[in-house]
XYZ file of N, CA and C in Angstrom:
792
model
N -11.422 -6.335 9.161
C -9.837 -6.506 8.965
C -9.303 -5.278 8.573
N -8.036 -5.002 9.003
C -7.452 -3.643 8.661
C -6.361 -3.931 7.610
N -6.097 -2.898 6.801
C -4.959 -2.819 5.880
C -3.938 -1.732 6.399
N -2.713 -2.042 6.571
C -1.743 -1.063 7.052
C -0.882 -0.569 5.850
N -0.757 0.636 5.647
C -0.093 1.261 4.534
C 1.215 1.939 5.054
N 2.268 1.582 4.474
C 3.469 2.338 4.747
C 3.729 3.534 3.880
N 3.561 4.672 4.623
C 3.546 5.866 3.762
C 4.425 6.976 4.376
N 5.664 6.521 5.057
C 6.342 7.555 5.772
C 7.779 7.800 5.094
N 8.145 7.070 4.057
C 9.547 7.321 3.364
C 9.684 8.654 2.720
N 10.838 8.918 2.469
C 11.213 10.307 1.792
C 11.189 10.186 0.367
N 11.147 8.953 -0.321
C 10.839 8.923 -1.753
C 11.931 9.694 -2.552
N 13.309 9.518 -2.139
C 14.350 10.325 -2.775
C 14.624 10.017 -4.198
N 14.079 8.881 -4.586
C 14.344 8.378 -6.017
C 13.467 9.103 -6.993
N 12.450 9.661 -6.456
C 11.572 10.390 -7.319
C 11.268 11.921 -6.775
N 12.619 12.475 -6.435
C 12.721 13.791 -5.687
C 11.914 14.828 -6.498
N 11.863 14.630 -8.008
C 11.290 15.659 -8.702
C 9.819 15.860 -8.229
N 9.235 14.938 -7.607
C 7.937 14.958 -7.103
C 7.751 15.253 -5.570
N 8.672 14.499 -4.895
C 8.650 14.513 -3.519
C 9.228 15.541 -2.779
N 9.997 16.391 -3.525
C 10.418 17.692 -2.815
C 9.310 18.498 -2.371
N 8.125 18.424 -2.758
C 6.987 19.329 -2.419
C 5.880 18.469 -1.760
N 5.809 17.250 -1.718
C 4.916 16.357 -1.240
C 5.315 14.912 -0.959
N 4.706 14.171 0.060
C 5.105 12.747 0.268
C 4.722 11.918 -1.000
N 5.566 10.925 -1.257
C 5.388 10.037 -2.481
C 3.856 9.536 -2.523
N 3.223 9.065 -1.498
C 1.801 8.564 -1.536
C 0.796 9.656 -2.002
N 1.252 10.836 -2.068
C 0.394 11.924 -2.676
C 0.650 12.192 -3.971
N 1.630 11.603 -4.562
C 1.796 11.899 -6.044
C 0.652 11.217 -6.878
N 0.100 12.071 -7.729
C -1.049 11.679 -8.438
C -0.805 10.905 -9.582
N -1.760 9.922 -9.835
C -2.108 9.145 -11.102
C -3.576 9.418 -11.437
N -3.538 10.049 -12.536
C -4.901 10.789 -12.965
C -4.950 11.985 -12.016
N -6.123 12.161 -11.296
C -6.310 13.354 -10.605
C -6.445 12.974 -9.054
N -5.899 11.863 -8.779
C -5.919 11.303 -7.330
C -4.697 10.715 -7.058
N -4.367 10.917 -5.506
C -3.023 10.350 -5.207
C -2.929 8.862 -5.387
N -1.732 8.316 -5.592
C -1.475 6.966 -5.665
C -1.979 6.164 -4.388
N -2.002 6.815 -3.225
C -2.393 6.267 -2.022
C -3.999 5.987 -2.073
N -4.672 6.955 -2.728
C -6.084 6.690 -3.014
C -6.359 5.386 -3.827
N -5.556 5.299 -4.962
C -5.718 4.064 -5.731
C -5.483 2.869 -4.914
N -4.537 2.887 -4.110
C -4.191 1.787 -3.193
C -5.346 1.457 -2.332
N -5.862 2.347 -1.727
C -6.969 2.141 -0.764
C -8.248 1.621 -1.467
N -8.385 2.169 -2.800
C -9.499 1.579 -3.689
C -9.320 0.012 -4.085
N -8.109 -0.316 -4.210
C -7.926 -1.792 -4.405
C -8.278 -2.555 -3.222
N -7.949 -2.139 -2.071
C -8.515 -2.919 -0.900
C -9.882 -2.776 -0.686
N -10.536 -1.593 -0.917
C -11.911 -1.421 -0.626
C -12.711 -2.361 -1.606
N -12.125 -2.500 -2.865
C -12.863 -3.456 -3.780
C -12.996 -4.765 -3.256
N -12.151 -5.235 -2.332
C -12.158 -6.533 -1.776
C -12.783 -6.503 -0.302
N -13.489 -5.525 0.100
C -14.283 -5.335 1.195
C -13.508 -4.829 2.533
N -12.153 -4.407 2.277
C -11.312 -3.869 3.342
C -11.602 -2.296 3.247
N -12.138 -1.889 4.378
C -12.301 -0.380 4.564
C -11.732 0.312 5.786
N -10.923 -0.548 6.478
C -10.369 0.136 7.625
C -8.876 0.117 7.509
N -8.278 1.384 7.620
C -6.885 1.467 7.199
C -6.087 2.155 8.406
N -4.826 1.615 8.487
C -3.936 2.442 9.381
C -2.764 2.773 8.495
N -2.432 4.135 8.476
C -1.357 4.639 7.546
C -0.261 5.180 8.440
N 0.867 4.537 8.148
C 2.167 4.834 8.833
C 2.731 6.056 8.162
N 2.669 7.206 8.919
C 3.233 8.486 8.462
C 4.622 8.765 8.868
N 5.278 9.680 8.115
C 6.663 10.159 8.434
C 6.903 11.341 7.690
N 7.706 11.310 6.518
C 8.063 12.500 5.803
C 6.658 13.136 5.248
N 6.711 14.516 5.588
C 5.475 15.296 5.186
C 4.074 14.736 5.562
N 4.062 14.088 6.686
C 2.833 13.261 7.064
C 1.587 14.280 7.152
N 1.947 15.475 7.652
C 0.853 16.382 7.802
C 0.077 16.590 6.572
N 0.748 16.477 5.440
C 0.054 16.625 4.063
C -0.977 15.560 3.910
N -0.601 14.364 4.339
C -1.401 13.168 4.154
C -2.738 13.294 5.152
N -2.454 13.886 6.304
C -3.476 14.186 7.257
C -4.464 15.053 6.603
N -4.023 16.167 6.044
C -4.708 17.255 5.365
C -5.590 16.698 4.226
N -5.068 15.775 3.540
C -5.843 15.191 2.422
C -6.979 14.432 2.840
N -6.973 13.736 3.893
C -8.035 13.009 4.455
C -9.119 13.874 5.232
N -8.592 14.938 5.923
C -9.407 15.848 6.537
C -10.202 16.659 5.556
N -9.644 16.807 4.414
C -10.542 17.706 3.503
C -11.191 16.743 2.415
N -11.095 15.490 2.556
C -11.474 14.629 1.449
C -12.936 14.719 1.200
N -13.845 14.811 2.170
C -15.288 15.027 1.934
C -15.658 16.328 1.044
N -14.874 17.468 1.544
C -15.106 18.647 0.986
C -14.715 18.671 -0.543
N -13.549 18.035 -0.706
C -13.107 17.994 -2.171
C -13.808 17.159 -3.053
N -14.527 16.070 -2.611
C -15.180 15.071 -3.498
C -16.729 15.161 -3.488
N -17.283 16.265 -2.796
C -18.708 16.382 -2.767
C -19.068 17.884 -3.274
N -20.416 17.864 -3.683
C -21.072 19.144 -4.014
C -21.499 19.676 -2.756
N -21.425 21.131 -2.554
C -21.737 21.509 -1.273
C -22.097 23.010 -1.422
N -22.850 23.438 -0.469
C -23.123 25.000 -0.287
C -22.516 25.536 1.004
N -21.937 26.695 0.943
C -21.347 27.215 2.050
C -22.174 28.545 2.491
N -22.701 28.550 3.657
C -23.343 29.767 4.201
C -22.476 30.559 5.042
N -21.851 31.389 4.653
C -20.744 32.218 5.311
C -21.410 32.925 6.520
N -22.515 33.500 6.328
C -23.081 34.284 7.557
C -23.488 33.272 8.809
N -23.758 31.950 8.342
C -24.259 31.109 9.430
C -23.086 30.104 9.732
N -21.903 30.210 9.092
C -20.838 29.388 9.229
C -21.217 27.892 9.146
N -21.909 27.578 8.051
C -22.600 26.320 7.870
C -22.225 25.722 6.559
N -22.179 24.306 6.416
C -21.924 23.816 5.256
C -22.996 22.709 4.947
N -23.548 22.602 3.831
C -24.572 21.771 3.385
C -24.056 20.850 2.268
N -23.983 19.575 2.468
C -23.412 18.698 1.519
C -24.675 18.178 0.682
N -24.458 18.157 -0.724
C -25.464 17.804 -1.571
C -25.322 16.433 -2.215
N -24.146 16.274 -2.862
C -23.944 14.972 -3.535
C -22.646 14.413 -3.051
N -22.796 13.613 -2.010
C -21.657 12.949 -1.300
C -21.051 11.741 -2.029
N -19.917 11.913 -2.342
C -19.137 10.603 -3.046
C -18.010 10.136 -2.221
N -18.027 10.389 -0.812
C -16.891 9.929 -0.004
C -16.825 8.507 0.000
N -15.775 7.722 0.304
C -15.713 6.386 0.431
C -16.018 5.952 1.848
N -16.362 4.618 1.919
C -16.837 4.050 3.284
C -15.567 3.600 4.041
N -14.683 4.628 4.130
C -13.228 4.197 4.777
C -13.252 4.844 6.206
N -12.640 4.068 7.099
C -12.150 4.671 8.322
C -10.465 4.604 8.239
N -10.022 5.743 8.473
C -8.596 5.906 8.209
C -7.938 6.380 9.508
N -7.040 5.610 10.154
C -6.280 5.943 11.308
C -4.841 6.338 10.872
N -4.400 7.523 11.059
C -3.233 8.061 10.696
C -2.149 8.267 11.805
N -1.111 7.540 11.732
C -0.124 7.525 12.937
C 1.171 8.024 12.469
N 1.736 8.906 13.217
C 2.949 9.348 13.158
C 3.939 8.262 13.562
N 4.846 7.697 12.610
C 5.720 6.630 12.978
C 7.107 7.069 12.853
N 7.363 8.551 12.835
C 8.760 8.953 12.903
C 9.335 9.181 11.501
N 10.101 10.279 11.418
C 10.654 10.629 10.208
C 11.556 9.811 9.639
N 12.377 9.236 10.284
C 13.573 8.259 9.739
C 13.499 6.816 10.163
N 12.278 6.397 10.641
C 12.028 5.237 11.248
C 12.085 4.201 9.936
N 12.624 2.951 10.130
C 12.805 1.840 9.099
C 11.330 1.324 8.958
N 11.162 0.549 7.890
C 9.893 0.029 7.588
C 9.507 -1.016 8.699
N 10.257 -1.906 9.206
C 9.873 -2.618 10.266
C 9.478 -2.013 11.503
N 10.255 -0.848 11.873
C 10.059 0.066 13.037
C 8.616 0.620 12.898
N 8.211 1.154 11.643
C 6.993 1.628 11.343
C 5.883 0.732 11.694
N 5.964 -0.637 11.289
C 4.983 -1.669 11.726
C 4.925 -1.888 13.164
N 6.204 -1.862 13.880
C 6.230 -2.070 15.230
C 5.352 -0.940 16.062
N 5.507 0.148 15.492
C 4.830 1.404 16.087
C 3.404 1.321 16.112
N 2.788 0.617 15.022
C 1.393 0.580 14.895
C 0.810 -0.705 15.409
N 1.558 -1.425 16.159
C 1.175 -2.699 16.567
C -0.081 -2.651 17.625
N -0.158 -1.593 18.544
C -1.496 -1.577 19.277
C -2.669 -1.522 18.435
N -2.625 -0.960 17.214
C -3.926 -0.738 16.317
C -4.264 -2.166 15.745
N -3.484 -3.141 15.773
C -3.695 -4.334 15.013
C -3.444 -5.592 16.003
N -3.201 -5.208 17.393
C -2.834 -6.349 18.300
C -4.063 -7.312 18.537
N -5.233 -6.870 18.550
C -6.307 -7.711 18.806
C -6.953 -8.500 17.634
N -6.331 -8.175 16.431
C -6.843 -8.780 15.275
C -6.290 -10.324 14.928
N -7.022 -11.069 14.348
C -6.485 -12.466 13.813
C -5.235 -12.201 13.002
N -5.411 -11.159 11.919
C -4.432 -10.876 10.941
C -4.687 -9.499 10.432
N -3.797 -9.049 9.738
C -3.941 -7.649 9.022
C -3.337 -7.773 7.795
N -3.713 -6.932 6.823
C -3.069 -6.688 5.555
C -1.974 -5.637 5.638
N -0.997 -5.701 4.706
C 0.083 -4.631 4.662
C 0.549 -4.343 3.172
N 0.701 -3.102 2.966
C 1.518 -2.815 1.581
C 2.069 -1.482 1.799
N 2.719 -1.060 0.738
C 3.557 0.235 0.742
C 2.714 1.229 -0.024
N 2.896 2.533 0.213
C 2.171 3.663 -0.323
C 2.636 4.073 -1.660
N 3.235 3.211 -2.454
C 3.901 3.454 -3.756
C 3.853 2.550 -4.809
N 2.941 1.485 -4.755
C 2.899 0.413 -5.665
C 1.548 0.136 -6.041
N 1.214 -0.364 -7.256
C -0.045 -0.680 -7.743
C -0.041 -2.161 -8.435
N -1.178 -2.790 -8.090
C -1.349 -4.273 -8.723
C -2.869 -4.557 -8.781
N -3.163 -5.523 -9.535
C -4.417 -6.088 -9.686
C -4.527 -7.268 -8.764
N -3.657 -7.345 -7.740
C -3.601 -8.596 -6.909
C -5.050 -8.859 -6.239
N -5.181 -10.045 -6.195
C -6.488 -10.617 -5.717
C -6.249 -10.682 -4.168
N -6.604 -9.648 -3.459
C -6.438 -9.536 -1.962
C -7.365 -10.723 -1.302
N -8.542 -10.911 -1.705
C -9.309 -11.873 -1.042
C -8.656 -13.287 -1.077
N -8.046 -13.587 -2.284
C -7.564 -14.989 -2.456
C -6.116 -15.020 -1.606
N -5.463 -13.802 -1.538
C -4.177 -13.826 -0.697
C -4.577 -14.098 0.817
N -5.740 -13.633 1.247
C -6.287 -13.707 2.593
C -6.539 -15.316 2.753
N -7.137 -15.681 1.801
C -7.666 -17.255 1.950
C -6.411 -18.120 1.978
N -5.373 -17.781 1.266
C -4.139 -18.608 1.042
C -3.361 -18.523 2.449
N -3.445 -17.421 3.074
C -2.785 -17.118 4.362
C -3.256 -18.093 5.352
N -4.679 -18.001 5.329
C -5.408 -18.791 6.367
C -5.127 -20.336 6.222
N -5.119 -20.764 4.925
C -4.903 -22.114 4.536
C -3.421 -22.490 4.899
N -2.560 -21.733 4.793
C -1.028 -22.015 5.113
C -0.965 -22.126 6.547
N -1.542 -21.087 7.258
C -1.545 -21.291 8.844
C -0.067 -20.761 9.279
N 0.612 -19.948 8.543
C 1.848 -19.371 8.876
C 1.662 -17.937 9.498
N 2.768 -17.353 9.969
C 2.633 -15.961 10.600
C 2.475 -14.910 9.484
N 3.047 -15.159 8.386
C 2.942 -14.164 7.475
C 2.813 -14.825 5.983
N 2.159 -13.976 5.207
C 2.135 -14.430 3.640
C 2.521 -13.228 2.745
N 3.517 -13.479 1.900
C 4.018 -12.490 1.031
C 3.543 -12.693 -0.351
N 2.990 -11.745 -0.957
C 2.736 -11.847 -2.607
C 4.005 -11.794 -3.277
N 4.157 -12.705 -4.254
C 5.374 -12.685 -4.958
C 5.037 -12.459 -6.464
N 5.920 -11.732 -7.103
C 5.609 -11.405 -8.517
C 6.707 -11.709 -9.394
N 6.632 -11.742 -10.702
C 7.719 -11.709 -11.686
C 8.426 -10.377 -11.658
N 9.775 -10.249 -11.499
C 10.457 -8.964 -11.319
C 11.130 -8.432 -12.654
N 11.236 -7.094 -12.546
C 12.281 -6.555 -13.393
C 13.624 -7.157 -12.827
N 14.651 -6.979 -13.763
C 15.903 -7.567 -13.439
C 16.596 -7.002 -12.194
N 16.293 -5.667 -11.838
C 16.882 -5.059 -10.746
C 16.826 -5.414 -9.497
N 15.678 -6.346 -9.238
C 15.262 -6.707 -7.872
C 15.857 -8.116 -7.520
N 16.043 -8.264 -6.146
C 16.339 -9.700 -5.751
C 15.114 -10.588 -5.771
N 15.318 -11.962 -5.586
C 14.233 -12.836 -5.581
C 14.067 -13.649 -4.373
N 12.814 -14.426 -4.245
C 12.593 -15.145 -3.191
C 12.671 -16.705 -3.646
N 13.412 -17.526 -2.963
C 13.345 -19.062 -3.268
C 12.234 -19.670 -2.464
N 11.240 -20.397 -3.310
C 9.995 -20.793 -2.724
C 10.027 -22.377 -2.712
N 9.639 -23.017 -1.702
C 9.441 -24.497 -1.747
C 8.220 -24.873 -0.928
N 7.335 -25.698 -1.471
C 6.172 -26.119 -0.753
C 5.329 -24.994 -0.345
N 5.285 -23.791 -0.996
C 4.527 -22.704 -0.578
C 5.082 -21.819 0.414
N 6.377 -22.114 0.809
C 6.889 -21.357 1.785
C 8.087 -20.640 1.290
N 8.415 -19.309 1.805
C 9.642 -18.679 1.304
C 10.876 -19.290 2.155
N 11.790 -19.860 1.426
C 13.016 -20.478 2.246
C 13.999 -19.433 2.360
N 14.432 -18.703 1.421
C 15.431 -17.675 1.556
C 15.340 -16.660 0.500
N 16.109 -15.609 0.596
C 16.124 -14.619 -0.453
C 17.603 -14.647 -1.365
N 17.363 -14.360 -2.609
C 18.548 -14.444 -3.555
C 18.739 -13.101 -3.992
N 19.937 -12.795 -4.187
C 20.223 -11.332 -4.618
C 20.554 -11.430 -6.076
N 20.239 -10.380 -6.829
C 20.593 -10.074 -8.206
C 20.459 -11.123 -9.039
N 19.136 -11.783 -9.186
C 18.905 -12.802 -10.085
C 18.621 -12.394 -11.508
N 18.533 -13.187 -12.510
C 18.230 -12.760 -13.755
C 16.528 -12.788 -13.611
N 15.948 -11.912 -14.258
C 14.533 -11.453 -14.228
C 13.686 -12.821 -14.353
N 14.059 -13.567 -15.252
C 13.214 -14.760 -15.646
C 13.206 -15.857 -14.732
N 14.221 -15.827 -13.920
C 14.496 -16.994 -13.017
C 13.972 -16.833 -11.529
N 13.373 -15.760 -11.298
C 13.135 -15.533 -9.874
C 11.762 -14.895 -9.565
N 11.145 -14.949 -8.523
C 10.056 -14.223 -8.051
C 10.496 -13.412 -6.920
N 9.888 -12.007 -6.799
C 10.280 -11.055 -5.875
C 9.216 -10.772 -4.840
N 9.510 -10.133 -3.832
C 8.487 -9.468 -2.973
C 7.716 -8.481 -3.770
N 6.302 -8.712 -3.797
C 5.478 -7.915 -4.593
C 4.921 -6.763 -3.595
N 5.176 -6.773 -2.261
C 4.798 -5.758 -1.580
C 3.418 -5.754 -0.939
N 2.651 -6.833 -0.979
C 1.395 -7.066 -0.487
C 1.433 -8.215 0.318
N 0.953 -7.921 1.690
C 1.182 -8.967 2.721
C -0.067 -9.285 3.562
N -0.143 -10.413 4.079
C -1.043 -10.704 5.223
C -0.276 -11.320 6.300
N -0.587 -10.801 7.457
C 0.300 -11.319 8.615
C -0.530 -11.277 9.911
N -0.028 -12.258 10.776
C -0.555 -12.235 12.214
C 0.302 -11.127 12.906
N -0.351 -10.405 13.830
C 0.266 -9.388 14.663
C 1.532 -10.090 15.243
N 1.563 -11.409 15.501
C 2.752 -11.998 16.093
C 4.022 -11.870 15.218
N 3.845 -11.767 13.900
C 4.995 -11.588 13.032
C 5.724 -10.396 13.431
N 5.178 -9.413 14.170
C 5.915 -8.193 14.545
C 6.762 -8.370 15.563
N 6.737 -9.672 16.216
C 7.939 -10.087 17.128
C 9.189 -10.151 16.510
N 9.233 -10.209 15.205
C 10.553 -10.319 14.409
C 11.051 -8.880 14.182
N 10.457 -7.967 14.584
C 10.845 -6.493 14.498
C 11.472 -6.033 15.808
N 12.794 -5.742 15.831
C 13.495 -5.433 16.945
C 13.189 -3.979 17.561
N 13.367 -2.995 16.618
C 13.337 -1.639 16.999
C 13.076 -0.787 15.786
N 13.127 0.571 16.050
C 12.850 1.417 14.966
C 13.756 1.165 13.738
N 14.976 0.754 13.882
C 15.958 0.725 12.932
C 15.914 -0.667 12.037
N 14.900 -1.455 12.543
C 14.711 -2.696 11.808
C 14.102 -2.530 10.507
N 14.789 -2.970 9.354
C 14.012 -3.175 8.007
C 13.166 -4.229 8.003
N 11.971 -4.071 7.460
C 10.932 -5.195 7.354
C 11.623 -6.098 6.295
N 12.138 -5.547 5.153
C 12.524 -6.278 4.059
C 13.782 -7.110 4.246
N 14.693 -6.447 4.914
C 16.020 -7.200 5.029
C 16.371 -7.630 6.493
N 15.664 -7.093 7.451
C 15.830 -7.623 8.902
C 14.800 -8.650 9.247
N 13.536 -8.274 9.115
C 12.475 -9.248 9.555
C 12.116 -10.350 8.694
N 11.794 -10.135 7.408
C 11.500 -11.171 6.484
C 12.289 -12.307 6.391
N 13.744 -12.097 6.302
C 14.647 -13.224 6.329
C 14.500 -14.157 7.479
N 14.309 -13.484 8.672
C 14.103 -14.207 9.872
C 12.932 -15.025 9.912
N 11.726 -14.420 9.460
C 10.515 -15.096 9.399
C 10.735 -16.256 8.518
N 11.183 -16.058 7.366
C 11.401 -17.213 6.280
C 12.312 -18.326 7.016
N 13.355 -18.009 7.653
C 14.265 -18.948 8.229
C 13.506 -19.769 9.233
N 12.551 -19.232 9.870
C 11.682 -19.963 10.861
C 10.697 -20.714 10.253
N 10.481 -20.702 8.919
C 9.559 -21.530 8.297
C 8.126 -21.037 8.290
N 8.125 -19.579 8.448
C 6.727 -18.991 8.803
C 6.388 -18.059 7.789
N 7.001 -17.963 6.700
C 6.610 -16.997 5.607
C 6.020 -17.774 4.384
N 4.755 -17.561 4.064
C 4.181 -18.320 3.060
C 4.196 -17.357 1.783
N 4.168 -18.003 0.563
C 4.077 -17.205 -0.750
C 2.862 -17.235 -1.454
N 2.358 -16.154 -1.917
C 1.200 -16.202 -2.726
C 1.542 -15.561 -4.070
N 1.416 -16.349 -5.084
C 1.978 -15.914 -6.440
C 0.912 -15.143 -7.123
N 1.343 -13.931 -7.590
C 0.524 -13.073 -8.397
C 1.162 -12.983 -9.792
N 0.349 -13.421 -10.799
C 1.000 -13.389 -12.125
C 0.281 -12.122 -12.924
N -0.494 -11.279 -12.415
C -1.034 -10.204 -13.100
C -0.182 -9.013 -13.113
N -0.804 -7.812 -13.213
C -0.133 -6.594 -13.201
C 0.552 -6.242 -11.893
N 1.696 -5.620 -11.973
C 2.299 -5.148 -10.747
C 3.362 -4.164 -11.164
N 3.271 -2.934 -10.494
C 4.214 -1.836 -10.769
C 4.449 -0.998 -9.603
N 5.807 -0.839 -9.153
C 6.041 0.161 -8.135
C 6.268 1.488 -8.899
N 6.200 2.528 -8.088
C 6.522 3.868 -8.485
C 7.639 4.440 -7.805
N 8.937 3.863 -8.094
C 10.059 4.371 -7.453
C 10.740 5.642 -8.245
N 10.463 5.744 -9.417
C 11.153 6.720 -10.255
C 10.144 7.481 -10.992
N 10.466 8.808 -11.571
C 9.611 9.426 -12.393
C 9.286 8.861 -13.671
N 10.143 7.914 -14.169
C 9.850 7.225 -15.329
C 8.654 6.223 -15.090
N 8.742 5.523 -13.861
C 7.599 4.684 -13.577
C 6.295 5.379 -13.238
N 6.508 6.604 -12.741
C 5.259 7.416 -12.473
C 4.569 7.647 -13.759
N 5.334 8.055 -14.971
C 4.851 8.451 -16.096
C 4.362 7.269 -16.823
N 4.932 6.070 -16.685
C 4.301 4.761 -17.182
C 2.948 4.504 -16.553
N 2.659 4.631 -15.249
C 1.399 4.443 -14.634
C 0.451 5.520 -15.223
N 0.891 6.781 -15.259
C 0.118 7.845 -15.912
C -0.339 7.484 -17.338
N 0.571 7.060 -18.164
C 0.183 6.746 -19.507
C -0.927 5.608 -19.455
N -0.814 4.606 -18.623
C -1.725 3.581 -18.572
C -3.136 4.072 -18.300
N -3.113 5.071 -17.236
C -4.383 5.661 -16.915
C -4.882 6.541 -17.909
N -4.120 7.277 -18.655
C -4.588 8.230 -19.835
C -5.194 7.455 -20.933
N -4.594 6.194 -21.210
C -5.212 5.356 -22.259
C -6.380 4.555 -21.784
N -6.869 4.637 -20.521
C -7.812 3.791 -20.135
C -7.503 2.226 -19.872
N -6.184 2.042 -19.690
C -5.683 0.730 -19.713
C -4.934 0.451 -18.249
N -5.514 0.913 -17.315
C -5.142 0.869 -16.022
C -5.570 -0.472 -15.241
N -4.729 -1.559 -15.302
C -5.311 -2.855 -14.788
C -5.361 -2.915 -13.287
N -4.870 -1.940 -12.572
C -4.954 -1.998 -11.126
C -6.326 -1.484 -10.625
N -7.009 -0.712 -11.564
C -8.406 -0.333 -11.288
C -9.496 -1.269 -11.337
N -9.394 -2.188 -10.445
C -10.323 -3.518 -10.427
C -11.732 -3.069 -10.022
N -11.900 -1.869 -9.536
C -13.174 -1.472 -9.128
C -14.020 -0.869 -10.301
N -13.229 -0.588 -11.449
C -14.017 -0.070 -12.699
C -14.946 -1.217 -13.135
N -16.235 -0.749 -13.608
C -17.231 -1.830 -14.201
C -18.009 -2.387 -12.988
N -17.820 -1.979 -11.934
C -18.657 -2.642 -10.812
C -19.702 -1.512 -10.300
N -19.957 -0.464 -11.038
C -20.778 0.583 -10.497
C -19.906 1.693 -9.954
N -18.647 1.588 -9.810
C -17.830 2.556 -9.085
C -16.570 2.912 -10.056
N -16.843 3.906 -10.885
C -16.073 4.270 -12.056
C -15.234 5.629 -11.693
N -15.146 5.757 -10.459
C -14.517 7.095 -10.070
C -13.068 7.028 -10.588
N -12.486 8.147 -10.922
C -11.090 8.216 -11.258
C -10.802 7.425 -12.454
């Protein structure tokens, strides 16, 4: 099964960082937040990724092209133009990097990668700027049990987000500007059938405001509630908060820790 990562936005709200690099390459610890996201999925046995590129996408390509060199001990024989790897610590990942346009909306980016997931029963999707200790395996099981086109992980929000009204395990509608304690919001982790992309019209379609309300109105959007850690990285303050958790050894999204894989 594949996981699709939306990594093409400009990240203007954290421009202190994104003037020089795409937001998914902003580091928490000594690794990009994108790496942390892939590690979350890999912990649940998902190692096949499709990454939707846009703003400064070449830098994300370069990161993966150089990954083995940067994470391994090696000897370089300049005379023979040869490299010998000694201690390989590369991940078991297959990463497909797709240019989905500089200004394409989120739904449009998903539409553009449809050929890469068209033959799959379902695929996972998230954004390249949010961390959580979400149980990906349980969300997939819930998606299959519900039998709907898409499953959205919902979380308790900060007050500034809109919320989702849920009944019988289905998202019925979206509510704007709720009080934080009264609603659940889109947590950004999805499971979906490729047929859910029928609800994306074109490059200008927003997944959040164009496609999801239509899928919900059709009774085809399930809700998987996550009550654990969830944190987007939209601003420098939120980046510093995540970095602080990492520095104190209190990073709850690092679910792979203690399983014999303690990198980063």
